Short mmCIF file of C-alpha atoms in Angstrom, two decimals:
data_model
loop_
_atom_site.label_atom_id
_atom_site.label_comp_id
_atom_site.label_asym_id
_atom_site.label_seq_id
_atom_site.Cartn_x
_atom_site.Cartn_y
_atom_site.Cartn_z
CA MET A 32 -19.89 -54.19 -31.97
CA LEU A 33 -21.77 -50.63 -32.64
CA GLU A 34 -22.68 -51.01 -28.87
CA ILE A 35 -18.96 -50.88 -28.03
CA TYR A 36 -18.35 -48.02 -30.61
CA LEU A 37 -20.63 -45.94 -28.85
CA LEU A 38 -20.21 -46.26 -25.54
CA ILE A 39 -16.29 -45.27 -26.66
CA VAL A 40 -17.31 -42.40 -28.11
CA CYS A 41 -19.37 -41.17 -25.49
CA LEU A 42 -16.49 -42.30 -23.16
CA SER A 43 -14.45 -39.99 -25.30
CA ILE A 44 -16.62 -37.29 -25.76
CA CYS A 45 -17.16 -37.23 -21.59
CA LEU A 46 -13.32 -37.42 -20.93
CA PHE A 47 -12.90 -34.14 -23.01
CA GLY A 48 -15.47 -32.20 -21.30
CA LEU A 49 -14.10 -33.59 -18.24
CA LEU A 50 -10.46 -32.03 -18.96
CA ILE A 51 -12.12 -28.73 -20.09
CA TYR A 52 -13.79 -28.42 -16.45
CA ASN A 53 -10.72 -29.10 -15.00
CA GLN A 54 -8.71 -26.59 -16.99
CA LYS A 55 -11.47 -24.01 -16.18
CA HIS A 56 -11.80 -24.64 -12.29
CA ASN A 57 -8.82 -26.25 -11.15
CA ILE A 58 -7.22 -22.85 -10.72
CA ALA A 59 -9.44 -22.49 -6.80
CA SER A 60 -7.47 -25.47 -6.08
CA GLU A 61 -4.64 -24.57 -7.38
CA SER A 62 -4.98 -20.90 -4.97
CA ASN A 63 -5.99 -23.08 -2.25
CA ASN A 64 -2.74 -24.74 -2.22
CA HIS A 65 -1.09 -21.37 -2.96
CA PHE A 66 -0.84 -21.47 0.91
CA GLN A 67 1.25 -25.07 1.76
CA LYS A 68 4.48 -23.67 1.50
CA GLU A 69 7.18 -23.27 3.48
CA ALA A 70 7.70 -19.78 5.64
CA ILE A 71 9.22 -17.02 3.68
CA ASN A 72 12.02 -14.92 4.79
CA ILE A 73 12.93 -11.55 4.49
CA THR A 74 16.42 -10.36 5.11
CA THR A 75 17.20 -5.96 5.44
CA LEU A 76 20.28 -4.35 5.75
CA LEU A 77 20.27 -1.80 8.92
CA PRO A 78 21.52 1.58 8.37
CA ARG A 79 25.55 2.07 9.18
CA GLY A 80 25.02 4.26 12.48
CA GLN A 81 22.92 1.73 13.81
CA GLN A 82 24.67 -1.79 13.17
CA ASP A 83 26.37 -2.42 16.15
CA LYS A 84 27.54 -6.53 15.93
CA ASN A 85 24.36 -7.75 13.88
CA SER A 86 24.30 -5.60 10.15
CA THR A 87 21.51 -7.40 8.60
CA LEU A 88 17.52 -8.25 9.99
CA THR A 89 15.21 -11.13 9.15
CA GLN A 90 12.05 -11.59 9.48
CA GLU A 91 10.13 -14.62 8.87
CA ILE A 92 6.72 -14.67 7.06
CA ASN A 93 4.51 -17.89 6.95
CA LEU A 94 1.77 -17.74 4.31
CA ASN A 95 0.52 -20.95 5.90
CA ASN A 96 -0.87 -19.64 9.71
CA GLY A 97 -4.65 -20.44 9.52
CA THR A 98 -5.37 -18.60 6.70
CA GLN A 99 -8.10 -20.73 4.82
CA ASN A 100 -9.85 -21.50 7.97
CA GLU A 101 -10.11 -17.82 8.58
CA SER A 102 -10.68 -16.63 5.10
CA ASN A 103 -14.53 -16.20 5.11
CA LYS A 104 -13.92 -14.63 8.63
CA TYR A 105 -11.74 -11.80 7.09
CA GLN A 106 -13.07 -11.63 3.48
CA GLN A 107 -14.05 -8.19 2.44
CA PHE A 108 -14.85 -6.94 -1.54
CA TYR A 109 -15.15 -4.05 -2.76
CA SER A 110 -16.37 -3.84 -6.28
CA VAL A 111 -13.79 -3.43 -8.72
CA ALA A 112 -13.45 -0.09 -9.84
CA SER A 113 -16.97 0.77 -7.97
CA HIS A 114 -18.41 3.81 -9.12
CA SER A 115 -16.16 4.42 -11.61
CA ASP A 116 -16.18 3.31 -15.19
CA PHE A 117 -13.03 2.91 -17.49
CA GLN A 118 -13.55 4.95 -20.59
CA PRO A 119 -13.03 3.37 -24.09
CA ASN A 120 -10.11 4.79 -25.52
CA SER A 121 -8.80 6.06 -22.99
CA THR A 122 -6.70 5.97 -20.33
CA THR A 123 -9.13 8.13 -17.81
CA ILE A 124 -11.81 7.51 -15.31
CA SER A 125 -15.16 9.14 -15.08
CA ARG A 126 -15.63 10.50 -11.40
CA ASN A 127 -19.17 10.09 -12.18
CA GLY A 128 -20.17 6.55 -13.72
CA SER A 129 -22.57 8.58 -16.25
CA ASP A 130 -20.59 8.54 -19.10
CA GLN A 131 -23.14 7.87 -22.63
CA ASN A 132 -20.23 6.21 -24.08
CA SER A 133 -19.39 3.62 -21.50
CA LEU A 134 -20.27 0.46 -22.89
CA ILE A 135 -22.63 -1.64 -20.28
CA SER A 136 -23.35 -5.73 -20.68
CA SER A 137 -26.91 -6.60 -21.22
CA SER A 138 -25.68 -10.45 -22.03
CA THR A 139 -26.09 -13.37 -19.30
CA SER A 140 -23.41 -12.64 -16.14
CA ILE A 141 -21.94 -15.01 -13.52
CA GLN A 142 -23.18 -14.27 -10.27
CA ILE A 143 -20.36 -14.38 -7.53
CA THR A 144 -21.64 -14.24 -3.58
CA ASP A 145 -19.67 -14.85 -0.92
CA SER A 146 -21.11 -14.61 2.71
CA VAL A 147 -19.01 -12.95 5.17
CA SER A 148 -19.51 -14.35 8.67
CA LEU A 149 -18.51 -11.07 11.33
CA SER A 150 -15.89 -11.99 13.75
CA SER A 151 -17.01 -10.82 17.72
CA GLU A 152 -13.03 -9.71 18.58
CA ASN A 153 -12.98 -6.59 20.63
CA LYS A 154 -12.69 -4.07 17.65
CA SER A 155 -15.47 -1.95 17.61
CA GLY A 156 -14.94 0.25 14.80
CA VAL A 157 -13.79 -1.29 9.35
CA ALA A 158 -15.67 -3.08 7.85
CA LEU A 159 -16.60 -6.16 6.86
CA LEU A 160 -19.54 -6.88 4.03
CA ASP A 161 -22.62 -8.91 5.08
CA SER A 162 -22.02 -10.46 1.96
CA ILE A 163 -20.78 -10.01 -1.39
CA ALA A 164 -22.57 -9.64 -5.05
CA THR A 165 -20.06 -9.67 -7.74
CA THR A 166 -21.06 -9.82 -11.47
CA LEU A 167 -18.51 -11.18 -13.96
CA LEU A 168 -18.44 -10.92 -17.12
CA SER A 169 -17.77 -14.29 -19.32
CA SER A 170 -14.64 -13.90 -21.34
CA GLU A 171 -16.33 -13.16 -24.80
CA ASP A 172 -18.32 -10.54 -23.18
CA THR A 173 -14.90 -8.65 -21.77
CA GLN A 174 -14.00 -7.98 -25.31
CA ASN A 175 -16.63 -5.81 -25.67
CA SER A 176 -17.82 -4.15 -22.32
CA PRO A 177 -16.00 -3.21 -19.25
CA ILE A 178 -16.51 -4.97 -15.92
CA ASP A 179 -19.72 -3.55 -14.00
CA LEU A 180 -19.51 -4.37 -10.16
CA SER A 181 -21.98 -3.01 -8.10
CA SER A 182 -21.17 -2.73 -4.20
CA ASN A 183 -23.36 -3.36 -1.95
CA ASN A 184 -24.51 -0.31 -0.10
CA THR A 185 -24.20 -1.85 3.18
CA ALA A 186 -23.03 0.92 5.26
CA PRO A 187 -19.60 -0.68 6.53
CA GLU A 188 -19.12 -1.42 10.63
CA LEU A 189 -15.56 0.31 11.47
CA MET A 190 -12.83 -1.93 12.93
CA TYR A 191 -10.58 1.11 14.14
CA ASP A 192 -11.53 3.31 16.44
CA GLN A 193 -11.96 6.32 13.80
CA GLU A 194 -12.39 9.02 16.48
CA ILE A 195 -9.08 8.42 17.31
CA ILE A 196 -7.57 8.17 14.04
CA ASN A 197 -9.54 11.46 12.97
CA GLU A 198 -8.28 13.21 15.62
CA VAL A 199 -4.77 12.30 15.67
CA LEU A 200 -3.88 12.43 11.74
CA GLN A 201 -5.82 15.66 12.13
CA GLU A 202 -3.49 17.04 14.43
CA SER A 203 -0.48 15.32 12.69
CA ARG A 204 -1.56 17.44 9.90
CA LEU A 205 -2.19 20.55 11.38
CA LYS A 206 1.30 20.43 12.82
CA ILE A 207 3.51 18.84 9.89
CA VAL A 208 1.62 21.86 7.24
CA ASN A 209 2.50 24.33 9.93
CA LYS A 210 6.23 23.60 9.81
CA ILE A 211 6.37 22.78 6.05
CA LYS A 212 4.91 25.94 5.26
CA GLU A 213 6.95 28.03 8.10
CA PHE A 214 10.19 26.54 6.86
CA VAL A 215 9.03 27.09 3.10
CA GLU A 216 8.34 30.74 3.65
CA THR A 217 11.68 31.06 5.23
CA ARG A 218 13.73 29.93 2.56
CA SER A 219 11.50 31.62 -0.01
CA GLN A 220 12.20 34.59 1.65
CA MET A 221 16.52 34.98 1.46
CA LEU A 222 18.11 36.95 -0.46
CA GLY A 223 17.70 35.94 -4.36
CA ALA A 224 15.28 33.43 -3.78
CA TYR A 225 13.05 32.05 -7.33
CA GLN A 226 9.57 32.50 -5.57
CA PRO A 227 7.76 30.81 -7.87
CA LEU A 228 9.80 27.44 -7.45
CA TYR A 229 8.50 27.65 -3.43
CA ASP A 230 5.03 28.15 -4.60
CA LEU A 231 5.10 24.91 -6.19
CA LEU A 232 6.71 23.70 -3.40
CA VAL A 233 3.47 23.85 -1.08
CA ASP A 234 1.22 21.83 -3.71
CA TYR A 235 1.65 18.18 -3.33
CA PRO A 236 2.20 18.29 0.93
CA PHE A 237 -0.75 20.71 0.86
CA ARG A 238 -3.41 18.01 -0.41
CA ASN A 239 -5.39 15.69 1.69
CA GLY A 240 -2.92 13.20 2.15
CA LYS A 241 -2.76 10.57 5.41
CA MET A 242 0.29 11.88 7.43
CA LEU A 243 0.64 8.21 8.18
CA ARG A 244 4.65 8.48 8.13
CA PRO A 245 4.64 11.83 10.35
CA THR A 246 1.71 10.39 12.76
CA LEU A 247 4.16 7.05 13.19
CA CYS A 248 7.31 9.21 13.74
CA ILE A 249 5.38 11.17 16.98
CA SER A 250 3.29 8.83 18.73
CA VAL A 251 7.00 6.51 18.70
CA ALA A 252 8.71 9.01 20.31
CA ARG A 253 6.25 10.07 23.29
CA ALA A 254 5.36 6.11 23.83
CA VAL A 255 9.06 5.94 24.58
CA GLY A 256 8.80 8.90 26.67
CA GLY A 257 10.10 11.63 24.52
CA MET A 258 8.19 15.51 23.94
CA GLY A 259 5.85 15.92 20.37
CA HIS A 260 6.95 18.97 19.52
CA ASN A 261 11.18 17.20 19.35
CA ALA A 262 9.75 15.03 17.11
CA VAL A 263 7.69 17.31 14.91
CA THR A 264 10.86 18.51 12.72
CA SER A 265 12.08 15.19 11.86
CA ALA A 266 8.35 13.97 10.86
CA SER A 267 8.17 17.38 8.82
CA ALA A 268 11.14 15.85 6.93
CA LEU A 269 9.85 12.42 6.00
CA GLU A 270 6.88 14.06 4.90
CA LEU A 271 8.77 16.17 2.39
CA TYR A 272 10.69 12.73 1.14
CA HIS A 273 7.62 11.56 1.04
CA ASN A 274 6.12 13.86 -1.37
CA ALA A 275 9.46 14.34 -3.62
CA PHE A 276 9.17 10.56 -4.19
CA LEU A 277 5.06 11.06 -4.98
CA ILE A 278 6.21 13.48 -7.37
CA HIS A 279 8.84 10.99 -9.19
CA ASP A 280 6.91 8.15 -8.80
CA ASP A 281 4.26 9.16 -10.40
CA ILE A 282 6.47 10.42 -13.51
CA GLU A 283 7.99 6.70 -13.61
CA ASP A 284 4.29 5.19 -13.66
CA GLY A 285 2.80 7.80 -15.90
CA SER A 286 0.14 8.16 -13.29
CA GLU A 287 -2.49 11.35 -13.94
CA ALA A 288 -4.49 11.51 -10.08
CA ARG A 289 -2.91 12.20 -6.59
CA ARG A 290 -4.89 12.91 -3.78
CA GLY A 291 -7.88 13.33 -5.46
CA GLN A 292 -6.13 15.89 -7.99
CA LYS A 293 -4.38 15.87 -11.40
CA THR A 294 -0.52 14.80 -11.20
CA LEU A 295 1.97 17.33 -10.65
CA HIS A 296 3.69 16.68 -14.02
CA SER A 297 0.57 16.65 -15.77
CA MET A 298 -0.21 20.22 -14.74
CA ILE A 299 3.13 21.85 -15.30
CA GLY A 300 4.84 19.27 -17.40
CA ILE A 301 7.63 16.49 -16.64
CA PRO A 302 10.51 18.75 -16.67
CA ARG A 303 9.05 21.35 -14.01
CA ALA A 304 7.94 18.94 -12.00
CA ILE A 305 11.20 16.47 -11.98
CA ASN A 306 12.22 19.96 -10.12
CA VAL A 307 10.20 20.60 -7.66
CA GLY A 308 10.61 16.78 -6.40
CA ASP A 309 14.40 17.36 -6.52
CA ALA A 310 13.81 20.83 -5.02
CA THR A 311 11.60 19.06 -1.85
CA ASN A 312 14.35 16.38 -1.33
CA VAL A 313 16.30 19.73 -0.72
CA LEU A 314 14.39 21.19 1.58
CA ALA A 315 14.14 18.15 3.75
CA VAL A 316 17.63 18.36 4.55
CA GLY A 317 17.22 21.83 5.47
CA LEU A 318 15.28 20.46 7.96
CA LEU A 319 17.22 18.18 9.28
CA LEU A 320 19.84 20.24 10.21
CA GLU A 321 17.64 21.91 12.57
CA ASN A 322 18.11 18.25 14.59
CA LEU A 323 21.02 19.65 15.69
CA SER A 324 20.71 22.48 17.75
CA LEU A 325 16.71 20.56 18.78
CA LEU A 326 18.18 16.95 19.84
CA GLY A 327 21.91 17.43 19.44
CA VAL A 328 24.67 16.24 16.87
CA ASP A 329 24.53 12.24 18.28
CA LYS A 330 20.76 12.38 17.65
CA ALA A 331 20.81 14.53 14.80
CA LEU A 332 23.92 12.21 13.05
CA SER A 333 21.63 9.23 13.48
CA ILE A 334 18.72 10.39 11.79
CA LEU A 335 20.84 11.41 8.77
CA HIS A 336 22.05 8.34 8.51
CA GLU A 337 18.18 6.64 9.19
CA ILE A 338 17.60 8.82 6.62
CA GLU A 339 19.97 8.14 4.37
CA PHE A 340 19.65 4.54 4.42
CA MET A 341 15.78 4.55 3.79
CA ALA A 342 15.84 6.73 0.50
CA GLN A 343 18.99 4.41 -0.81
CA GLN A 344 16.59 1.52 -0.12
CA SER A 345 13.23 3.25 -1.61
CA VAL A 346 15.38 3.81 -4.77
CA GLU A 347 16.53 0.53 -5.10
CA GLY A 348 12.87 -1.15 -4.57
CA GLN A 349 11.40 1.72 -7.35
CA ALA A 350 14.33 0.06 -9.51
CA MET A 351 13.18 -3.58 -8.87
CA GLU A 352 9.66 -2.77 -10.03
CA LEU A 353 10.79 -0.56 -12.84
CA ASP A 354 12.48 -3.36 -13.70
CA TRP A 355 10.27 -6.32 -13.77
CA VAL A 356 7.39 -3.42 -15.79
CA ALA A 357 9.77 -2.86 -17.88
CA ASN A 358 11.26 -7.13 -18.55
CA ASN A 359 7.19 -8.09 -18.44
CA ALA A 360 8.55 -10.89 -15.75
CA SER A 361 6.01 -12.96 -15.68
CA ASN A 362 7.63 -15.34 -13.01
CA LEU A 363 7.59 -13.36 -9.94
CA THR A 364 6.76 -14.93 -6.85
CA ASP A 365 5.42 -13.66 -2.90
CA GLN A 366 8.66 -13.51 -1.68
CA ASP A 367 10.01 -11.15 -4.72
CA TYR A 368 7.09 -8.83 -4.17
CA PHE A 369 7.77 -8.75 -0.63
CA GLN A 370 11.62 -8.17 -0.53
CA MET A 371 10.17 -5.49 -3.26
CA CYS A 372 7.89 -3.64 -0.91
CA VAL A 373 10.19 -4.03 2.01
CA LYS A 374 12.63 -1.93 -0.06
CA LYS A 375 10.37 0.46 -1.88
CA THR A 376 7.85 0.90 0.75
CA CYS A 377 8.32 -0.44 4.22
CA TRP A 378 11.57 1.62 4.80
CA TYR A 379 10.47 4.79 3.89
CA SER A 380 6.68 4.83 5.10
CA PHE A 381 7.03 2.25 8.21
CA MET A 382 10.33 1.04 9.52
CA THR A 383 12.07 4.31 9.08
CA PRO A 384 9.36 6.97 10.31
CA CYS A 385 9.26 4.01 13.88
CA ARG A 386 13.27 4.03 14.04
CA ILE A 387 13.46 7.63 13.80
CA GLY A 388 10.70 7.83 16.64
CA LEU A 389 12.33 6.40 18.98
CA ILE A 390 15.72 7.83 18.37
CA VAL A 391 14.17 11.20 18.76
CA GLY A 392 12.08 10.36 22.24
CA HIS A 393 14.50 7.80 24.01
CA PRO A 394 16.19 9.31 26.58
CA SER A 395 19.45 7.67 25.51
CA VAL A 396 21.62 8.93 22.73
CA SER A 397 23.79 5.19 22.83
CA SER A 398 23.33 3.57 20.06
CA ARG A 399 23.94 0.17 21.72
CA ASP A 400 21.13 0.77 24.25
CA ILE A 401 18.50 1.55 21.69
CA ALA A 402 19.71 -1.65 19.52
CA GLU A 403 17.46 -4.19 20.56
CA PRO A 404 14.12 -1.89 20.46
CA LEU A 405 14.98 -0.86 17.29
CA ALA A 406 15.49 -4.17 15.67
CA ASP A 407 12.29 -4.64 17.60
CA ILE A 408 10.41 -2.32 16.14
CA THR A 409 11.57 -2.35 12.62
CA ARG A 410 9.97 -5.92 11.97
CA PHE A 411 6.74 -4.52 13.26
CA GLY A 412 7.51 -1.47 10.81
CA MET A 413 8.40 -4.42 8.03
CA VAL A 414 5.39 -6.64 8.87
CA LEU A 415 2.35 -3.71 8.89
CA GLY A 416 4.42 -2.13 5.53
CA ILE A 417 3.84 -5.10 3.39
CA ALA A 418 0.38 -5.21 4.62
CA PHE A 419 -0.12 -1.50 3.49
CA GLN A 420 1.51 -2.51 0.80
CA ILE A 421 -0.68 -4.98 -0.86
CA GLN A 422 -4.35 -2.92 0.36
CA ASP A 423 -2.99 -0.17 -1.44
CA ASP A 424 -2.40 -2.16 -4.13
CA LEU A 425 -6.09 -3.58 -3.86
CA LEU A 426 -7.75 -0.05 -3.39
CA ASN A 427 -6.16 0.44 -6.82
CA LEU A 428 -8.30 -2.45 -8.15
CA GLN A 429 -11.79 -1.85 -6.17
CA GLY A 430 -11.44 1.30 -4.88
CA SER A 431 -13.78 4.73 -5.29
CA ILE A 432 -11.61 7.47 -6.98
CA GLU A 433 -13.30 10.08 -4.53
CA THR A 434 -11.88 8.17 -1.42
CA TYR A 435 -8.94 6.59 -2.96
CA GLY A 436 -7.56 9.77 -4.82
CA LYS A 437 -5.53 8.32 -7.78
CA GLU A 438 -7.35 6.84 -10.98
CA ILE A 439 -8.39 3.17 -10.26
CA GLY A 440 -7.07 0.59 -12.42
CA GLY A 441 -4.05 2.73 -12.59
CA ASP A 442 -1.49 -0.48 -11.64
CA ILE A 443 -2.68 -2.52 -14.21
CA TYR A 444 -2.11 0.22 -16.82
CA GLU A 445 1.15 0.57 -15.69
CA GLY A 446 1.64 -2.77 -15.19
CA LYS A 447 2.81 -2.62 -12.00
CA ARG A 448 3.60 -6.61 -10.55
CA THR A 449 1.35 -6.56 -7.73
CA LEU A 450 0.76 -9.54 -5.41
CA MET A 451 -2.77 -9.86 -7.33
CA LEU A 452 -1.11 -9.69 -10.57
CA ASN A 453 1.81 -11.87 -9.64
CA HIS A 454 -0.94 -14.74 -8.31
CA VAL A 455 -3.07 -14.41 -11.58
CA LEU A 456 -0.19 -14.58 -14.49
CA SER A 457 0.59 -17.73 -11.85
CA ASN A 458 -2.51 -19.24 -11.70
CA SER A 459 -4.75 -18.50 -14.99
CA GLY A 460 -3.59 -21.32 -17.18
CA ILE A 461 -4.39 -20.90 -20.85
CA TYR A 462 -4.96 -16.85 -20.29
CA SER A 463 -1.67 -16.22 -18.65
CA GLN A 464 -0.13 -15.65 -21.62
CA ARG A 465 -2.69 -13.08 -22.96
CA ILE A 466 -2.46 -11.19 -19.50
CA ILE A 467 1.30 -11.30 -20.60
CA ASP A 468 0.95 -10.07 -23.87
CA ILE A 469 -1.64 -7.54 -22.68
CA LEU A 470 0.98 -5.75 -19.76
CA ALA A 471 3.40 -5.83 -22.71
CA LEU A 472 1.85 -3.03 -24.03
CA PRO A 473 2.64 0.54 -23.26
CA ARG A 474 0.31 2.33 -21.03
CA GLU A 475 -1.29 4.13 -23.58
CA LYS A 476 -2.11 1.23 -25.90
CA LYS A 477 -3.65 -0.31 -23.00
CA THR A 478 -7.97 -0.21 -23.83
CA PRO A 479 -10.30 -0.25 -21.11
CA GLU A 480 -11.68 -4.08 -21.85
CA GLN A 481 -8.13 -5.76 -22.15
CA VAL A 482 -7.73 -3.77 -18.16
CA ASN A 483 -11.19 -5.55 -17.56
CA PHE A 484 -10.22 -8.69 -18.51
CA ILE A 485 -7.05 -8.86 -16.40
CA LEU A 486 -9.44 -7.65 -13.55
CA GLU A 487 -11.87 -10.81 -14.09
CA GLN A 488 -8.94 -13.30 -14.12
CA MET A 489 -7.69 -12.03 -11.08
CA ILE A 490 -11.61 -12.46 -9.49
CA ARG A 491 -11.94 -15.76 -10.92
CA CYS A 492 -8.40 -16.96 -10.58
CA GLY A 493 -9.08 -15.45 -6.60
CA SER A 494 -5.88 -13.10 -7.11
CA ILE A 495 -8.48 -10.35 -5.07
CA LYS A 496 -8.88 -12.64 -2.22
CA HIS A 497 -5.38 -13.88 -2.04
CA GLY A 498 -4.21 -10.42 -1.62
CA TRP A 499 -6.50 -9.32 1.25
CA GLU A 500 -5.95 -12.67 2.96
CA VAL A 501 -2.40 -11.85 2.98
CA ALA A 502 -2.88 -8.07 4.09
CA ARG A 503 -5.33 -9.34 6.71
CA LEU A 504 -2.50 -12.45 8.10
CA LEU A 505 0.52 -9.50 7.97
CA ALA A 506 -1.69 -6.84 9.92
CA GLY A 507 -2.69 -9.98 12.16
CA LYS A 508 1.23 -10.18 13.34
CA ALA A 509 2.11 -6.89 13.03
CA GLU A 510 -0.37 -6.40 15.90
CA LYS A 511 0.68 -9.46 17.97
CA MET A 512 4.49 -8.34 17.10
CA LEU A 513 3.36 -4.67 18.68
CA ASP A 514 1.44 -6.18 21.79
CA SER A 515 5.37 -7.58 22.74
CA LEU A 516 7.14 -4.40 22.47
CA ASP A 517 7.02 -3.50 25.70
CA PHE A 518 9.23 -0.48 25.45
CA LEU A 519 6.15 1.26 24.17
CA HIS A 520 4.56 2.84 27.51
CA GLN A 521 0.30 1.79 27.27
CA GLU A 522 -0.16 5.42 27.09
CA THR A 523 1.59 8.96 27.84
CA PRO A 524 0.08 11.79 29.26
CA LEU A 525 0.77 15.50 28.16
CA ARG A 526 3.86 16.99 30.12
CA LEU A 527 3.86 20.71 31.12
CA GLU A 528 6.53 21.28 29.67
CA GLU A 529 5.76 19.69 26.47
CA LYS A 530 4.45 21.92 23.48
CA TRP A 531 1.89 19.60 22.26
CA GLU A 532 -1.88 19.44 22.40
CA CYS A 533 -2.78 15.68 21.46
CA SER A 534 -2.18 13.13 24.45
CA LEU A 535 -3.55 10.26 21.77
CA HIS A 536 -0.19 10.10 20.16
CA ASP A 537 1.20 7.41 21.53
CA ARG A 538 0.96 3.60 21.63
CA ARG A 539 -3.13 3.79 21.58
CA VAL A 540 -2.90 5.11 17.88
CA ILE A 541 -0.50 3.24 16.71
CA LYS A 542 -2.75 -0.04 17.50
CA GLU A 543 -5.35 1.52 15.55
CA ILE A 544 -3.48 2.18 12.91
CA VAL A 545 -2.89 -1.40 12.27
CA ASN A 546 -6.31 -1.80 11.70
CA TYR A 547 -6.99 1.27 10.08
CA ILE A 548 -4.41 0.49 7.04
CA ILE A 549 -5.88 -2.59 6.13
CA TYR A 550 -9.99 -1.12 6.35
CA ARG A 551 -9.29 1.84 5.04
CA ASN A 552 -10.98 2.89 1.98
CA GLN A 553 -8.04 5.84 0.83
#
């Protein structure tokens, strides 16, 4: 009888241990099954001036597309908060990581190593680390110490042609900055102009931005046979709208750093920064009016329709994201995130620049003639834009402030519902409520330890891996879509009448940009 009793006790203990083990470790299997779902359809309206018969466009995003089989092939993890330490009782981050007050764990840590096999694909040029060594603190350690995740010092191999990217982006920067500077100077010299305002208008645009939007606009214009100089005005207006959005976005998010410097509102105060953002938008409208004499009434009006629609979509996307934060949303899906991305990021960063470039460069002024190419390049921009935003969110978790230019971990402090945060909320089990409680706190009340706890759960639940896999899958899809856009010439040589110096602003750089946005570190 005693033996039976002991046997029952042993079985009970084993069963209890098994339940605890499964509760801790079933997250991996849940994450692996995350892709086993139906395809996601994203639908968007089209600008009024180009709707024709179809006023909507739908793009299928299938996450169950061999991602699990290729995850080891394409994984890339940078260390979380590499080269930066969260400072206790502050939302700022040390640039050199040498603050003596930062707490470094001396306890036993969990070592996670993930080998990466490199593909021999036809790309030379960003990079997959040969291996990942990530130090992860246990839950109890996180209460007292920030996560210290050391980066592999191996120099990464590039997966894009850096010479092409550098040359084209630099040429775009010179042209756009000069155009904006010239336009601002003209406006500032008008009778009665208030000069101090115009001095502030050149702050964000003259910082070292990527210039992706102007580059896409000019490159598409040339790739369909247009002249590079004819696209500079529209491309400059897009850059001004981008900078206006950034000024307002930084205020709404309470961000502290932008392009390696303090945000404008932290330098001059919120009211003045809001006014500078408004003035930047007004300046962009003035630039667009130049298209009337440059491109003609039909194309100028089409571009104005594009800009108006882009702005509408962007503010709707921003409203979605702000509402999610305000309501502390905890049940969002990948589809919710994709839909928000399309509105907030894809339209003004990829879809509209590509569409305007096509309108500028295409020989026809008829909306009917370009309806199909516009739809095709819109789908391309949509998929690429989502991949871009996911990578941007990953850099906010994993990047270096020196290269990324914004505070590391800022998205968690702000409570932004990124793909990774939505994933960890769905897969963290018993820890999900604690994450929700942390996210409910105002930015200034969140501690570095709490932010590190969420980072730890993201790593434990495979949320960062999930983000990288989805971004890489979408970039691969965008690359295939680009290959099918036969209306984009393979190369567009410079012409005698063209006031342009860089012949690489065409399909070639667009192809490199697809990989650049995924493998970039800024």
